[in-house]
Structures are given as structure tokens and as C-alpha cells.
Amino acid sequence: MKKIILVFLLVIGSFSYSFGKEERNVIRVVGESVVTVAPDTVRLNIDISEIKPTYDEVYLASSKTLDFIQDKLRSKGVKKEQIKTTNFNIDSYYENVRKEDGSYERKFMGYRYSHNLYIELSINDKKIGEVLDVFNGLKIDNIGISLAYKLKDDSEVKNKAMIEAYNDAYQKAKLIAKTGDFSLGKIVEIDYNSKGNNIDVIDFSDRNLNLMKASSNFNFQPEDLKYKDTVTVIWKIK
């Protein structure tokens, strides 16, 4: 009786045991893994925008600002091809203006461009602080800078997380088989994509730092990145 209760608790805790008519002789186990690794790359995300009365003026302003940024960064050793644009757009810009009677009206103020770009540098690159100082010196309407840590190539750690998730499923299956006094047969199915696999998820927003007053004395110590994965494996039991 104690053995049966123990098996039931194990099943409830981490994995499921199928009792349906078509699956009475299988065991379904969910394996999980978390692999931590130190980042090797710093990604600087830069968002800049300006408002001008006319479309031509705002377009010219965006071009001049980008040229200025590229020239300044080149002087710090950053190549033009390292500066990547993720989004650029120009929109009409309106503001809600309060009238004398206390109500508000939507008033056209001109045109605004938004330019989102990023630069990736080695985490040990000594010029990171100098690059940040370039953006501190920009005299434009609005600028936002955030910093993120990542791996330049994460294929190896992804594979490791997947393998560890499978091994976790296998160890759980062996434990429950031993406790329940049965043995594992061949694998019936491996479900890898539809069970909440989040191997690709590295949430930059959790690691963003506001760097509006950056300094050349760049000494941030990043936390390790965490890669998570799950895999569901179904075995025949005998």
C-alpha cells in the first residue's frame, strides 16, 4: 500500500501517468532543465527621436543625427557595420492641448521620427563606457539607452539544455518504474515543441539598465543567463 501511495505522489509532483484505455501501458514523463552560463556580449539598445515642424525637416534631422552618431562611434573604434537598425519610422505628431474652457483638443505639432538601433560589443571591451558617453552628449529631443547581456553564439548551450531535459525525464521515469515495480519499454513518443519549450527565451527586459547618465567607468557585473527547456517522453511499460 505504501508503494502505491509513493508512486501516486511522484506522478502528481513532476509528471503524468496515463490511465486511458488506449494508453494504459505507457508512462508519460516531463523532463525539465535549467542551464546557466556567463554572458560574453553586451548589447546596447538605443532609441532616439526628434520632432520637427515639417516632414522634410524631420527627415533631414534623422539623417544628420545618424551621421553624427556614426562619426562619433567611429572615433571610439566602432565600425559602421556594427551599428544595426531595428526600426525607423516617421509619423505625424499630435498633443492634447488644454483650451480656455478646460477641455482638450488634439493639436498637430509636426512630425516625429523614431530610430531604434543597437550595437553589440564583447563584454570585455574596454570602450563600452566610451560608447555610452557618445550618446550622453547627444542634444536631441529624446534618447533612451538600455543595456542587455547575451551570448554571441548560444547554439551549444541550447543543445545542452535540451539534452539535460531529456535526461531529467529519463531519470524520473526510471525512478517511478523502480518504485512501481515495472520496467520501461521502448519510447513511444517524444513531444518537444508543444509543451511550453522556452529554450529561446532570454528576457532582455529583465536585464535592462537605464544608462542615461553613463560613464566611461563601466563596471557592471552581469548575472548569469538562464536557458530553460522542457521535453515530454512517453515510454511503454512492461
JSON list of C-alpha atoms in Angstrom, two decimals:
[
{"chain": "A", "resi": 1, "resn": "MET", "atom": "CA", "xyz": [0.00, 0.00, 0.00]},
{"chain": "A", "resi": 2, "resn": "LYS", "atom": "CA", "xyz": [2.85, 2.43, 0.84]},
{"chain": "A", "resi": 3, "resn": "LYS", "atom": "CA", "xyz": [4.47, 1.72, -2.50]},
{"chain": "A", "resi": 4, "resn": "ILE", "atom": "CA", "xyz": [1.30, 2.58, -4.38]},
{"chain": "A", "resi": 5, "resn": "ILE", "atom": "CA", "xyz": [0.89, 5.85, -2.46]},
{"chain": "A", "resi": 6, "resn": "LEU", "atom": "CA", "xyz": [4.50, 6.82, -3.16]},
{"chain": "A", "resi": 7, "resn": "VAL", "atom": "CA", "xyz": [4.10, 6.22, -6.89]},
{"chain": "A", "resi": 8, "resn": "PHE", "atom": "CA", "xyz": [0.96, 8.35, -6.91]},
{"chain": "A", "resi": 9, "resn": "LEU", "atom": "CA", "xyz": [2.73, 11.26, -5.18]},
{"chain": "A", "resi": 10, "resn": "LEU", "atom": "CA", "xyz": [5.65, 11.10, -7.58]},
{"chain": "A", "resi": 11, "resn": "VAL", "atom": "CA", "xyz": [3.33, 11.22, -10.54]},
{"chain": "A", "resi": 12, "resn": "ILE", "atom": "CA", "xyz": [1.45, 14.24, -9.17]},
{"chain": "A", "resi": 13, "resn": "GLY", "atom": "CA", "xyz": [4.69, 16.10, -8.40]},
{"chain": "A", "resi": 14, "resn": "SER", "atom": "CA", "xyz": [6.50, 16.20, -11.71]},
{"chain": "A", "resi": 15, "resn": "PHE", "atom": "CA", "xyz": [4.96, 14.07, -14.41]},
{"chain": "A", "resi": 16, "resn": "SER", "atom": "CA", "xyz": [1.85, 12.26, -15.51]},
{"chain": "A", "resi": 17, "resn": "TYR", "atom": "CA", "xyz": [0.94, 8.62, -15.83]},
{"chain": "A", "resi": 18, "resn": "SER", "atom": "CA", "xyz": [-1.73, 7.91, -18.49]},
{"chain": "A", "resi": 19, "resn": "PHE", "atom": "CA", "xyz": [-4.59, 5.62, -17.50]},
{"chain": "A", "resi": 20, "resn": "GLY", "atom": "CA", "xyz": [-6.80, 5.99, -20.60]},
{"chain": "A", "resi": 21, "resn": "LYS", "atom": "CA", "xyz": [-7.92, 2.88, -22.43]},
{"chain": "A", "resi": 22, "resn": "GLU", "atom": "CA", "xyz": [-5.50, 3.45, -25.29]},
{"chain": "A", "resi": 23, "resn": "GLU", "atom": "CA", "xyz": [-2.56, 4.39, -23.06]},
{"chain": "A", "resi": 24, "resn": "ARG", "atom": "CA", "xyz": [-2.84, 2.12, -20.05]},
{"chain": "A", "resi": 25, "resn": "ASN", "atom": "CA", "xyz": [0.56, 0.61, -20.77]},
{"chain": "A", "resi": 26, "resn": "VAL", "atom": "CA", "xyz": [2.55, 3.80, -21.12]},
{"chain": "A", "resi": 27, "resn": "ILE", "atom": "CA", "xyz": [4.15, 6.32, -18.83]},
{"chain": "A", "resi": 28, "resn": "ARG", "atom": "CA", "xyz": [4.38, 9.99, -19.80]},
{"chain": "A", "resi": 29, "resn": "VAL", "atom": "CA", "xyz": [7.16, 11.99, -18.15]},
{"chain": "A", "resi": 30, "resn": "VAL", "atom": "CA", "xyz": [8.01, 15.70, -18.42]},
{"chain": "A", "resi": 31, "resn": "GLY", "atom": "CA", "xyz": [11.72, 16.50, -18.18]},
{"chain": "A", "resi": 32, "resn": "GLU", "atom": "CA", "xyz": [12.96, 19.97, -17.30]},
{"chain": "A", "resi": 33, "resn": "SER", "atom": "CA", "xyz": [16.32, 21.69, -17.32]},
{"chain": "A", "resi": 34, "resn": "VAL", "atom": "CA", "xyz": [17.93, 25.00, -16.44]},
{"chain": "A", "resi": 35, "resn": "VAL", "atom": "CA", "xyz": [21.41, 25.73, -17.75]},
{"chain": "A", "resi": 36, "resn": "THR", "atom": "CA", "xyz": [23.25, 28.82, -16.52]},
{"chain": "A", "resi": 37, "resn": "VAL", "atom": "CA", "xyz": [26.07, 30.43, -18.44]},
{"chain": "A", "resi": 38, "resn": "ALA", "atom": "CA", "xyz": [28.03, 33.66, -18.18]},
{"chain": "A", "resi": 39, "resn": "PRO", "atom": "CA", "xyz": [27.26, 36.18, -20.97]},
{"chain": "A", "resi": 40, "resn": "ASP", "atom": "CA", "xyz": [30.02, 37.15, -23.37]},
{"chain": "A", "resi": 41, "resn": "THR", "atom": "CA", "xyz": [28.36, 40.02, -25.24]},
{"chain": "A", "resi": 42, "resn": "VAL", "atom": "CA", "xyz": [26.93, 43.40, -24.31]},
{"chain": "A", "resi": 43, "resn": "ARG", "atom": "CA", "xyz": [24.09, 44.74, -26.42]},
{"chain": "A", "resi": 44, "resn": "LEU", "atom": "CA", "xyz": [23.41, 48.48, -26.28]},
{"chain": "A", "resi": 45, "resn": "ASN", "atom": "CA", "xyz": [19.85, 49.30, -27.35]},
{"chain": "A", "resi": 46, "resn": "ILE", "atom": "CA", "xyz": [19.44, 52.94, -28.41]},
{"chain": "A", "resi": 47, "resn": "ASP", "atom": "CA", "xyz": [16.11, 54.65, -29.07]},
{"chain": "A", "resi": 48, "resn": "ILE", "atom": "CA", "xyz": [16.21, 58.20, -30.39]},
{"chain": "A", "resi": 49, "resn": "SER", "atom": "CA", "xyz": [13.51, 60.55, -31.66]},
{"chain": "A", "resi": 50, "resn": "GLU", "atom": "CA", "xyz": [13.06, 64.19, -32.68]},
{"chain": "A", "resi": 51, "resn": "ILE", "atom": "CA", "xyz": [10.08, 66.39, -33.59]},
{"chain": "A", "resi": 52, "resn": "LYS", "atom": "CA", "xyz": [10.20, 68.96, -36.38]},
{"chain": "A", "resi": 53, "resn": "PRO", "atom": "CA", "xyz": [7.52, 71.17, -37.97]},
{"chain": "A", "resi": 54, "resn": "THR", "atom": "CA", "xyz": [7.72, 69.60, -41.43]},
{"chain": "A", "resi": 55, "resn": "TYR", "atom": "CA", "xyz": [8.35, 66.17, -42.90]},
{"chain": "A", "resi": 56, "resn": "ASP", "atom": "CA", "xyz": [11.43, 67.35, -44.79]},
{"chain": "A", "resi": 57, "resn": "GLU", "atom": "CA", "xyz": [12.93, 68.86, -41.63]},
{"chain": "A", "resi": 58, "resn": "VAL", "atom": "CA", "xyz": [12.43, 65.76, -39.54]},
{"chain": "A", "resi": 59, "resn": "TYR", "atom": "CA", "xyz": [13.83, 63.50, -42.25]},
{"chain": "A", "resi": 60, "resn": "LEU", "atom": "CA", "xyz": [16.90, 65.73, -42.55]},
{"chain": "A", "resi": 61, "resn": "ALA", "atom": "CA", "xyz": [17.30, 65.74, -38.76]},
{"chain": "A", "resi": 62, "resn": "SER", "atom": "CA", "xyz": [17.21, 61.94, -38.61]},
{"chain": "A", "resi": 63, "resn": "SER", "atom": "CA", "xyz": [19.88, 61.70, -41.31]},
{"chain": "A", "resi": 64, "resn": "LYS", "atom": "CA", "xyz": [22.15, 64.25, -39.62]},
{"chain": "A", "resi": 65, "resn": "THR", "atom": "CA", "xyz": [21.78, 62.60, -36.22]},
{"chain": "A", "resi": 66, "resn": "LEU", "atom": "CA", "xyz": [22.66, 59.18, -37.60]},
{"chain": "A", "resi": 67, "resn": "ASP", "atom": "CA", "xyz": [25.70, 60.58, -39.43]},
{"chain": "A", "resi": 68, "resn": "PHE", "atom": "CA", "xyz": [26.80, 62.30, -36.21]},
{"chain": "A", "resi": 69, "resn": "ILE", "atom": "CA", "xyz": [26.42, 59.09, -34.19]},
{"chain": "A", "resi": 70, "resn": "GLN", "atom": "CA", "xyz": [28.34, 57.04, -36.74]},
{"chain": "A", "resi": 71, "resn": "ASP", "atom": "CA", "xyz": [31.19, 59.58, -36.85]},
{"chain": "A", "resi": 72, "resn": "LYS", "atom": "CA", "xyz": [31.44, 59.74, -33.07]},
{"chain": "A", "resi": 73, "resn": "LEU", "atom": "CA", "xyz": [31.34, 55.96, -32.69]},
{"chain": "A", "resi": 74, "resn": "ARG", "atom": "CA", "xyz": [33.96, 55.51, -35.40]},
{"chain": "A", "resi": 75, "resn": "SER", "atom": "CA", "xyz": [36.26, 57.70, -33.33]},
{"chain": "A", "resi": 76, "resn": "LYS", "atom": "CA", "xyz": [35.80, 55.18, -30.50]},
{"chain": "A", "resi": 77, "resn": "GLY", "atom": "CA", "xyz": [36.67, 52.22, -32.69]},
{"chain": "A", "resi": 78, "resn": "VAL", "atom": "CA", "xyz": [33.13, 51.11, -33.58]},
{"chain": "A", "resi": 79, "resn": "LYS", "atom": "CA", "xyz": [32.70, 50.21, -37.24]},
{"chain": "A", "resi": 80, "resn": "LYS", "atom": "CA", "xyz": [29.70, 51.40, -39.26]},
{"chain": "A", "resi": 81, "resn": "GLU", "atom": "CA", "xyz": [28.55, 47.83, -39.89]},
{"chain": "A", "resi": 82, "resn": "GLN", "atom": "CA", "xyz": [28.34, 47.21, -36.12]},
{"chain": "A", "resi": 83, "resn": "ILE", "atom": "CA", "xyz": [25.54, 49.79, -35.83]},
{"chain": "A", "resi": 84, "resn": "LYS", "atom": "CA", "xyz": [22.33, 47.93, -36.65]},
{"chain": "A", "resi": 85, "resn": "THR", "atom": "CA", "xyz": [18.89, 49.48, -37.17]},
{"chain": "A", "resi": 86, "resn": "THR", "atom": "CA", "xyz": [15.87, 47.51, -35.95]},
{"chain": "A", "resi": 87, "resn": "ASN", "atom": "CA", "xyz": [13.20, 50.10, -36.71]},
{"chain": "A", "resi": 88, "resn": "PHE", "atom": "CA", "xyz": [12.84, 53.53, -38.31]},
{"chain": "A", "resi": 89, "resn": "ASN", "atom": "CA", "xyz": [9.64, 55.45, -38.94]},
{"chain": "A", "resi": 90, "resn": "ILE", "atom": "CA", "xyz": [8.26, 58.96, -39.32]},
{"chain": "A", "resi": 91, "resn": "ASP", "atom": "CA", "xyz": [4.76, 59.79, -38.06]},
{"chain": "A", "resi": 92, "resn": "SER", "atom": "CA", "xyz": [2.58, 62.82, -37.63]},
{"chain": "A", "resi": 93, "resn": "TYR", "atom": "CA", "xyz": [2.83, 64.02, -34.04]},
{"chain": "A", "resi": 94, "resn": "TYR", "atom": "CA", "xyz": [-0.13, 65.34, -32.03]},
{"chain": "A", "resi": 95, "resn": "GLU", "atom": "CA", "xyz": [-0.55, 66.55, -28.46]},
{"chain": "A", "resi": 96, "resn": "ASN", "atom": "CA", "xyz": [-3.64, 67.11, -26.35]},
{"chain": "A", "resi": 97, "resn": "VAL", "atom": "CA", "xyz": [-3.73, 70.86, -25.68]},
{"chain": "A", "resi": 98, "resn": "ARG", "atom": "CA", "xyz": [-5.96, 72.34, -22.98]},
{"chain": "A", "resi": 99, "resn": "LYS", "atom": "CA", "xyz": [-8.26, 75.11, -24.11]},
{"chain": "A", "resi": 100, "resn": "GLU", "atom": "CA", "xyz": [-9.52, 78.09, -22.06]},
{"chain": "A", "resi": 101, "resn": "ASP", "atom": "CA", "xyz": [-12.77, 76.31, -21.18]},
{"chain": "A", "resi": 102, "resn": "GLY", "atom": "CA", "xyz": [-10.81, 73.43, -19.64]},
{"chain": "A", "resi": 103, "resn": "SER", "atom": "CA", "xyz": [-11.46, 70.95, -22.42]},
{"chain": "A", "resi": 104, "resn": "TYR", "atom": "CA", "xyz": [-8.74, 69.43, -24.57]},
{"chain": "A", "resi": 105, "resn": "GLU", "atom": "CA", "xyz": [-8.20, 69.35, -28.29]},
{"chain": "A", "resi": 106, "resn": "ARG", "atom": "CA", "xyz": [-5.84, 67.22, -30.34]},
{"chain": "A", "resi": 107, "resn": "LYS", "atom": "CA", "xyz": [-3.36, 69.58, -31.95]},
{"chain": "A", "resi": 108, "resn": "PHE", "atom": "CA", "xyz": [-0.92, 68.79, -34.75]},
{"chain": "A", "resi": 109, "resn": "MET", "atom": "CA", "xyz": [2.63, 69.58, -33.58]},
{"chain": "A", "resi": 110, "resn": "GLY", "atom": "CA", "xyz": [4.66, 68.40, -36.56]},
{"chain": "A", "resi": 111, "resn": "TYR", "atom": "CA", "xyz": [6.42, 65.17, -37.47]},
{"chain": "A", "resi": 112, "resn": "ARG", "atom": "CA", "xyz": [8.42, 62.81, -35.29]},
{"chain": "A", "resi": 113, "resn": "TYR", "atom": "CA", "xyz": [10.98, 60.24, -36.34]},
{"chain": "A", "resi": 114, "resn": "SER", "atom": "CA", "xyz": [11.78, 57.23, -34.18]},
{"chain": "A", "resi": 115, "resn": "HIS", "atom": "CA", "xyz": [15.03, 55.38, -34.75]},
{"chain": "A", "resi": 116, "resn": "ASN", "atom": "CA", "xyz": [15.81, 52.17, -32.85]},
{"chain": "A", "resi": 117, "resn": "LEU", "atom": "CA", "xyz": [19.28, 50.72, -33.22]},
{"chain": "A", "resi": 118, "resn": "TYR", "atom": "CA", "xyz": [21.74, 48.59, -31.35]},
{"chain": "A", "resi": 119, "resn": "ILE", "atom": "CA", "xyz": [25.45, 47.87, -31.03]},
{"chain": "A", "resi": 120, "resn": "GLU", "atom": "CA", "xyz": [26.95, 44.60, -29.81]},
{"chain": "A", "resi": 121, "resn": "LEU", "atom": "CA", "xyz": [30.37, 44.53, -28.18]},
{"chain": "A", "resi": 122, "resn": "SER", "atom": "CA", "xyz": [32.43, 41.96, -26.35]},
{"chain": "A", "resi": 123, "resn": "ILE", "atom": "CA", "xyz": [31.73, 42.04, -22.63]},
{"chain": "A", "resi": 124, "resn": "ASN", "atom": "CA", "xyz": [35.44, 42.63, -22.04]},
{"chain": "A", "resi": 125, "resn": "ASP", "atom": "CA", "xyz": [35.66, 45.50, -24.50]},
{"chain": "A", "resi": 126, "resn": "LYS", "atom": "CA", "xyz": [37.16, 48.47, -22.68]},
{"chain": "A", "resi": 127, "resn": "LYS", "atom": "CA", "xyz": [35.45, 51.03, -24.92]},
{"chain": "A", "resi": 128, "resn": "ILE", "atom": "CA", "xyz": [31.89, 50.24, -23.76]},
{"chain": "A", "resi": 129, "resn": "GLY", "atom": "CA", "xyz": [31.84, 53.19, -21.38]},
{"chain": "A", "resi": 130, "resn": "GLU", "atom": "CA", "xyz": [33.24, 55.50, -24.05]},
{"chain": "A", "resi": 131, "resn": "VAL", "atom": "CA", "xyz": [30.49, 54.41, -26.43]},
{"chain": "A", "resi": 132, "resn": "LEU", "atom": "CA", "xyz": [27.87, 55.17, -23.82]},
{"chain": "A", "resi": 133, "resn": "ASP", "atom": "CA", "xyz": [29.34, 58.63, -23.34]},
{"chain": "A", "resi": 134, "resn": "VAL", "atom": "CA", "xyz": [28.79, 59.36, -27.03]},
{"chain": "A", "resi": 135, "resn": "PHE", "atom": "CA", "xyz": [25.04, 59.12, -26.52]},
{"chain": "A", "resi": 136, "resn": "ASN", "atom": "CA", "xyz": [25.15, 61.17, -23.34]},
{"chain": "A", "resi": 137, "resn": "GLY", "atom": "CA", "xyz": [26.48, 64.03, -25.43]},
{"chain": "A", "resi": 138, "resn": "LEU", "atom": "CA", "xyz": [23.66, 64.00, -27.97]},
{"chain": "A", "resi": 139, "resn": "LYS", "atom": "CA", "xyz": [21.49, 67.11, -27.83]},
{"chain": "A", "resi": 140, "resn": "ILE", "atom": "CA", "xyz": [18.23, 65.82, -29.30]},
{"chain": "A", "resi": 141, "resn": "ASP", "atom": "CA", "xyz": [14.62, 65.70, -28.12]},
{"chain": "A", "resi": 142, "resn": "ASN", "atom": "CA", "xyz": [14.59, 62.23, -26.68]},
{"chain": "A", "resi": 143, "resn": "ILE", "atom": "CA", "xyz": [17.07, 59.42, -26.23]},
{"chain": "A", "resi": 144, "resn": "GLY", "atom": "CA", "xyz": [16.75, 56.16, -24.34]},
{"chain": "A", "resi": 145, "resn": "ILE", "atom": "CA", "xyz": [19.57, 53.72, -23.75]},
{"chain": "A", "resi": 146, "resn": "SER", "atom": "CA", "xyz": [19.35, 50.26, -22.25]},
{"chain": "A", "resi": 147, "resn": "LEU", "atom": "CA", "xyz": [21.92, 47.55, -21.79]},
{"chain": "A", "resi": 148, "resn": "ALA", "atom": "CA", "xyz": [21.44, 43.81, -22.20]},
{"chain": "A", "resi": 149, "resn": "TYR", "atom": "CA", "xyz": [23.71, 40.80, -21.77]},
{"chain": "A", "resi": 150, "resn": "LYS", "atom": "CA", "xyz": [23.64, 37.82, -24.13]},
{"chain": "A", "resi": 151, "resn": "LEU", "atom": "CA", "xyz": [25.68, 35.06, -25.72]},
{"chain": "A", "resi": 152, "resn": "LYS", "atom": "CA", "xyz": [27.12, 35.72, -29.15]},
{"chain": "A", "resi": 153, "resn": "ASP", "atom": "CA", "xyz": [26.50, 32.07, -30.09]},
{"chain": "A", "resi": 154, "resn": "ASP", "atom": "CA", "xyz": [24.06, 30.18, -27.87]},
{"chain": "A", "resi": 155, "resn": "SER", "atom": "CA", "xyz": [23.63, 27.04, -30.00]},
{"chain": "A", "resi": 156, "resn": "GLU", "atom": "CA", "xyz": [25.82, 24.92, -27.72]},
{"chain": "A", "resi": 157, "resn": "VAL", "atom": "CA", "xyz": [24.02, 25.91, -24.52]},
{"chain": "A", "resi": 158, "resn": "LYS", "atom": "CA", "xyz": [20.64, 25.34, -26.18]},
{"chain": "A", "resi": 159, "resn": "ASN", "atom": "CA", "xyz": [21.68, 21.83, -27.11]},
{"chain": "A", "resi": 160, "resn": "LYS", "atom": "CA", "xyz": [22.90, 21.22, -23.58]},
{"chain": "A", "resi": 161, "resn": "ALA", "atom": "CA", "xyz": [19.57, 22.37, -22.13]},
{"chain": "A", "resi": 162, "resn": "MET", "atom": "CA", "xyz": [17.69, 20.03, -24.47]},
{"chain": "A", "resi": 163, "resn": "ILE", "atom": "CA", "xyz": [19.86, 17.03, -23.57]},
{"chain": "A", "resi": 164, "resn": "GLU", "atom": "CA", "xyz": [19.54, 17.73, -19.85]},
{"chain": "A", "resi": 165, "resn": "ALA", "atom": "CA", "xyz": [15.76, 17.99, -20.17]},
{"chain": "A", "resi": 166, "resn": "TYR", "atom": "CA", "xyz": [15.64, 14.56, -21.81]},
{"chain": "A", "resi": 167, "resn": "ASN", "atom": "CA", "xyz": [17.99, 13.08, -19.19]},
{"chain": "A", "resi": 168, "resn": "ASP", "atom": "CA", "xyz": [15.77, 14.53, -16.47]},
{"chain": "A", "resi": 169, "resn": "ALA", "atom": "CA", "xyz": [12.74, 12.80, -18.00]},
{"chain": "A", "resi": 170, "resn": "TYR", "atom": "CA", "xyz": [14.63, 9.52, -18.22]},
{"chain": "A", "resi": 171, "resn": "GLN", "atom": "CA", "xyz": [15.82, 9.63, -14.61]},
{"chain": "A", "resi": 172, "resn": "LYS", "atom": "CA", "xyz": [12.30, 10.39, -13.40]},
{"chain": "A", "resi": 173, "resn": "ALA", "atom": "CA", "xyz": [10.91, 7.54, -15.48]},
{"chain": "A", "resi": 174, "resn": "LYS", "atom": "CA", "xyz": [13.47, 5.10, -14.08]},
{"chain": "A", "resi": 175, "resn": "LEU", "atom": "CA", "xyz": [12.66, 6.18, -10.53]},
{"chain": "A", "resi": 176, "resn": "ILE", "atom": "CA", "xyz": [8.94, 5.73, -10.88]},
{"chain": "A", "resi": 177, "resn": "ALA", "atom": "CA", "xyz": [9.43, 2.42, -12.71]},
{"chain": "A", "resi": 178, "resn": "LYS", "atom": "CA", "xyz": [11.62, 1.11, -9.90]},
{"chain": "A", "resi": 179, "resn": "THR", "atom": "CA", "xyz": [9.20, 2.33, -7.25]},
{"chain": "A", "resi": 180, "resn": "GLY", "atom": "CA", "xyz": [6.20, 0.88, -9.07]},
{"chain": "A", "resi": 181, "resn": "ASP", "atom": "CA", "xyz": [7.95, -2.43, -9.74]},
{"chain": "A", "resi": 182, "resn": "PHE", "atom": "CA", "xyz": [7.75, -2.33, -13.53]},
{"chain": "A", "resi": 183, "resn": "SER", "atom": "CA", "xyz": [10.28, -1.70, -16.29]},
{"chain": "A", "resi": 184, "resn": "LEU", "atom": "CA", "xyz": [10.50, 0.74, -19.16]},
{"chain": "A", "resi": 185, "resn": "GLY", "atom": "CA", "xyz": [9.96, -0.42, -22.70]},
{"chain": "A", "resi": 186, "resn": "LYS", "atom": "CA", "xyz": [10.69, 1.40, -25.92]},
{"chain": "A", "resi": 187, "resn": "ILE", "atom": "CA", "xyz": [9.98, 5.11, -26.40]},
{"chain": "A", "resi": 188, "resn": "VAL", "atom": "CA", "xyz": [6.56, 5.66, -27.98]},
{"chain": "A", "resi": 189, "resn": "GLU", "atom": "CA", "xyz": [6.74, 9.41, -28.49]},
{"chain": "A", "resi": 190, "resn": "ILE", "atom": "CA", "xyz": [8.86, 12.47, -27.73]},
{"chain": "A", "resi": 191, "resn": "ASP", "atom": "CA", "xyz": [6.96, 15.75, -27.60]},
{"chain": "A", "resi": 192, "resn": "TYR", "atom": "CA", "xyz": [9.42, 18.63, -27.78]},
{"chain": "A", "resi": 193, "resn": "ASN", "atom": "CA", "xyz": [7.70, 21.61, -29.37]},
{"chain": "A", "resi": 194, "resn": "SER", "atom": "CA", "xyz": [4.22, 21.76, -27.88]},
{"chain": "A", "resi": 195, "resn": "LYS", "atom": "CA", "xyz": [4.82, 21.56, -24.12]},
{"chain": "A", "resi": 196, "resn": "GLY", "atom": "CA", "xyz": [5.93, 25.08, -23.34]},
{"chain": "A", "resi": 197, "resn": "ASN", "atom": "CA", "xyz": [9.51, 24.81, -24.54]},
{"chain": "A", "resi": 198, "resn": "ASN", "atom": "CA", "xyz": [11.11, 28.15, -23.78]},
{"chain": "A", "resi": 199, "resn": "ILE", "atom": "CA", "xyz": [14.68, 27.38, -24.72]},
{"chain": "A", "resi": 200, "resn": "ASP", "atom": "CA", "xyz": [14.94, 30.56, -26.80]},
{"chain": "A", "resi": 201, "resn": "VAL", "atom": "CA", "xyz": [13.65, 32.85, -24.08]},
{"chain": "A", "resi": 202, "resn": "ILE", "atom": "CA", "xyz": [16.21, 35.21, -22.67]},
{"chain": "A", "resi": 203, "resn": "ASP", "atom": "CA", "xyz": [14.16, 38.13, -21.45]},
{"chain": "A", "resi": 204, "resn": "PHE", "atom": "CA", "xyz": [16.22, 41.24, -22.12]},
{"chain": "A", "resi": 205, "resn": "SER", "atom": "CA", "xyz": [13.63, 43.40, -20.39]},
{"chain": "A", "resi": 206, "resn": "ASP", "atom": "CA", "xyz": [14.55, 41.76, -17.08]},
{"chain": "A", "resi": 207, "resn": "ARG", "atom": "CA", "xyz": [18.17, 42.72, -17.62]},
{"chain": "A", "resi": 208, "resn": "ASN", "atom": "CA", "xyz": [17.76, 46.25, -18.97]},
{"chain": "A", "resi": 209, "resn": "LEU", "atom": "CA", "xyz": [19.55, 49.01, -17.11]},
{"chain": "A", "resi": 210, "resn": "ASN", "atom": "CA", "xyz": [18.77, 52.70, -17.50]},
{"chain": "A", "resi": 211, "resn": "LEU", "atom": "CA", "xyz": [22.01, 54.29, -18.53]},
{"chain": "A", "resi": 212, "resn": "MET", "atom": "CA", "xyz": [21.01, 57.88, -19.12]},
{"chain": "A", "resi": 213, "resn": "LYS", "atom": "CA", "xyz": [24.00, 59.06, -17.08]},
{"chain": "A", "resi": 214, "resn": "ALA", "atom": "CA", "xyz": [26.58, 56.56, -18.18]},
{"chain": "A", "resi": 215, "resn": "SER", "atom": "CA", "xyz": [30.26, 56.97, -17.54]},
{"chain": "A", "resi": 216, "resn": "SER", "atom": "CA", "xyz": [33.45, 55.70, -19.07]},
{"chain": "A", "resi": 217, "resn": "ASN", "atom": "CA", "xyz": [33.94, 53.87, -15.76]},
{"chain": "A", "resi": 218, "resn": "PHE", "atom": "CA", "xyz": [31.83, 50.96, -16.96]},
{"chain": "A", "resi": 219, "resn": "ASN", "atom": "CA", "xyz": [31.95, 48.26, -14.30]},
{"chain": "A", "resi": 220, "resn": "PHE", "atom": "CA", "xyz": [28.59, 46.48, -14.32]},
{"chain": "A", "resi": 221, "resn": "GLN", "atom": "CA", "xyz": [28.75, 42.83, -13.24]},
{"chain": "A", "resi": 222, "resn": "PRO", "atom": "CA", "xyz": [26.13, 40.81, -15.16]},
{"chain": "A", "resi": 223, "resn": "GLU", "atom": "CA", "xyz": [24.26, 37.89, -13.70]},
{"chain": "A", "resi": 224, "resn": "ASP", "atom": "CA", "xyz": [24.41, 34.52, -15.43]},
{"chain": "A", "resi": 225, "resn": "LEU", "atom": "CA", "xyz": [21.91, 33.87, -18.20]},
{"chain": "A", "resi": 226, "resn": "LYS", "atom": "CA", "xyz": [19.44, 31.02, -17.70]},
{"chain": "A", "resi": 227, "resn": "TYR", "atom": "CA", "xyz": [18.35, 28.76, -20.52]},
{"chain": "A", "resi": 228, "resn": "LYS", "atom": "CA", "xyz": [15.31, 26.62, -19.75]},
{"chain": "A", "resi": 229, "resn": "ASP", "atom": "CA", "xyz": [13.92, 23.69, -21.69]},
{"chain": "A", "resi": 230, "resn": "THR", "atom": "CA", "xyz": [11.26, 21.01, -21.36]},
{"chain": "A", "resi": 231, "resn": "VAL", "atom": "CA", "xyz": [10.66, 17.74, -23.16]},
{"chain": "A", "resi": 232, "resn": "THR", "atom": "CA", "xyz": [7.88, 15.16, -22.74]},
{"chain": "A", "resi": 233, "resn": "VAL", "atom": "CA", "xyz": [8.77, 11.50, -23.31]},
{"chain": "A", "resi": 234, "resn": "ILE", "atom": "CA", "xyz": [6.34, 8.58, -23.44]},
{"chain": "A", "resi": 235, "resn": "TRP", "atom": "CA", "xyz": [7.57, 5.05, -22.73]},
{"chain": "A", "resi": 236, "resn": "LYS", "atom": "CA", "xyz": [5.86, 1.69, -23.00]},
{"chain": "A", "resi": 237, "resn": "ILE", "atom": "CA", "xyz": [5.82, -0.09, -19.67]},
{"chain": "A", "resi": 238, "resn": "LYS", "atom": "CA", "xyz": [6.17, -3.80, -19.07]}
]
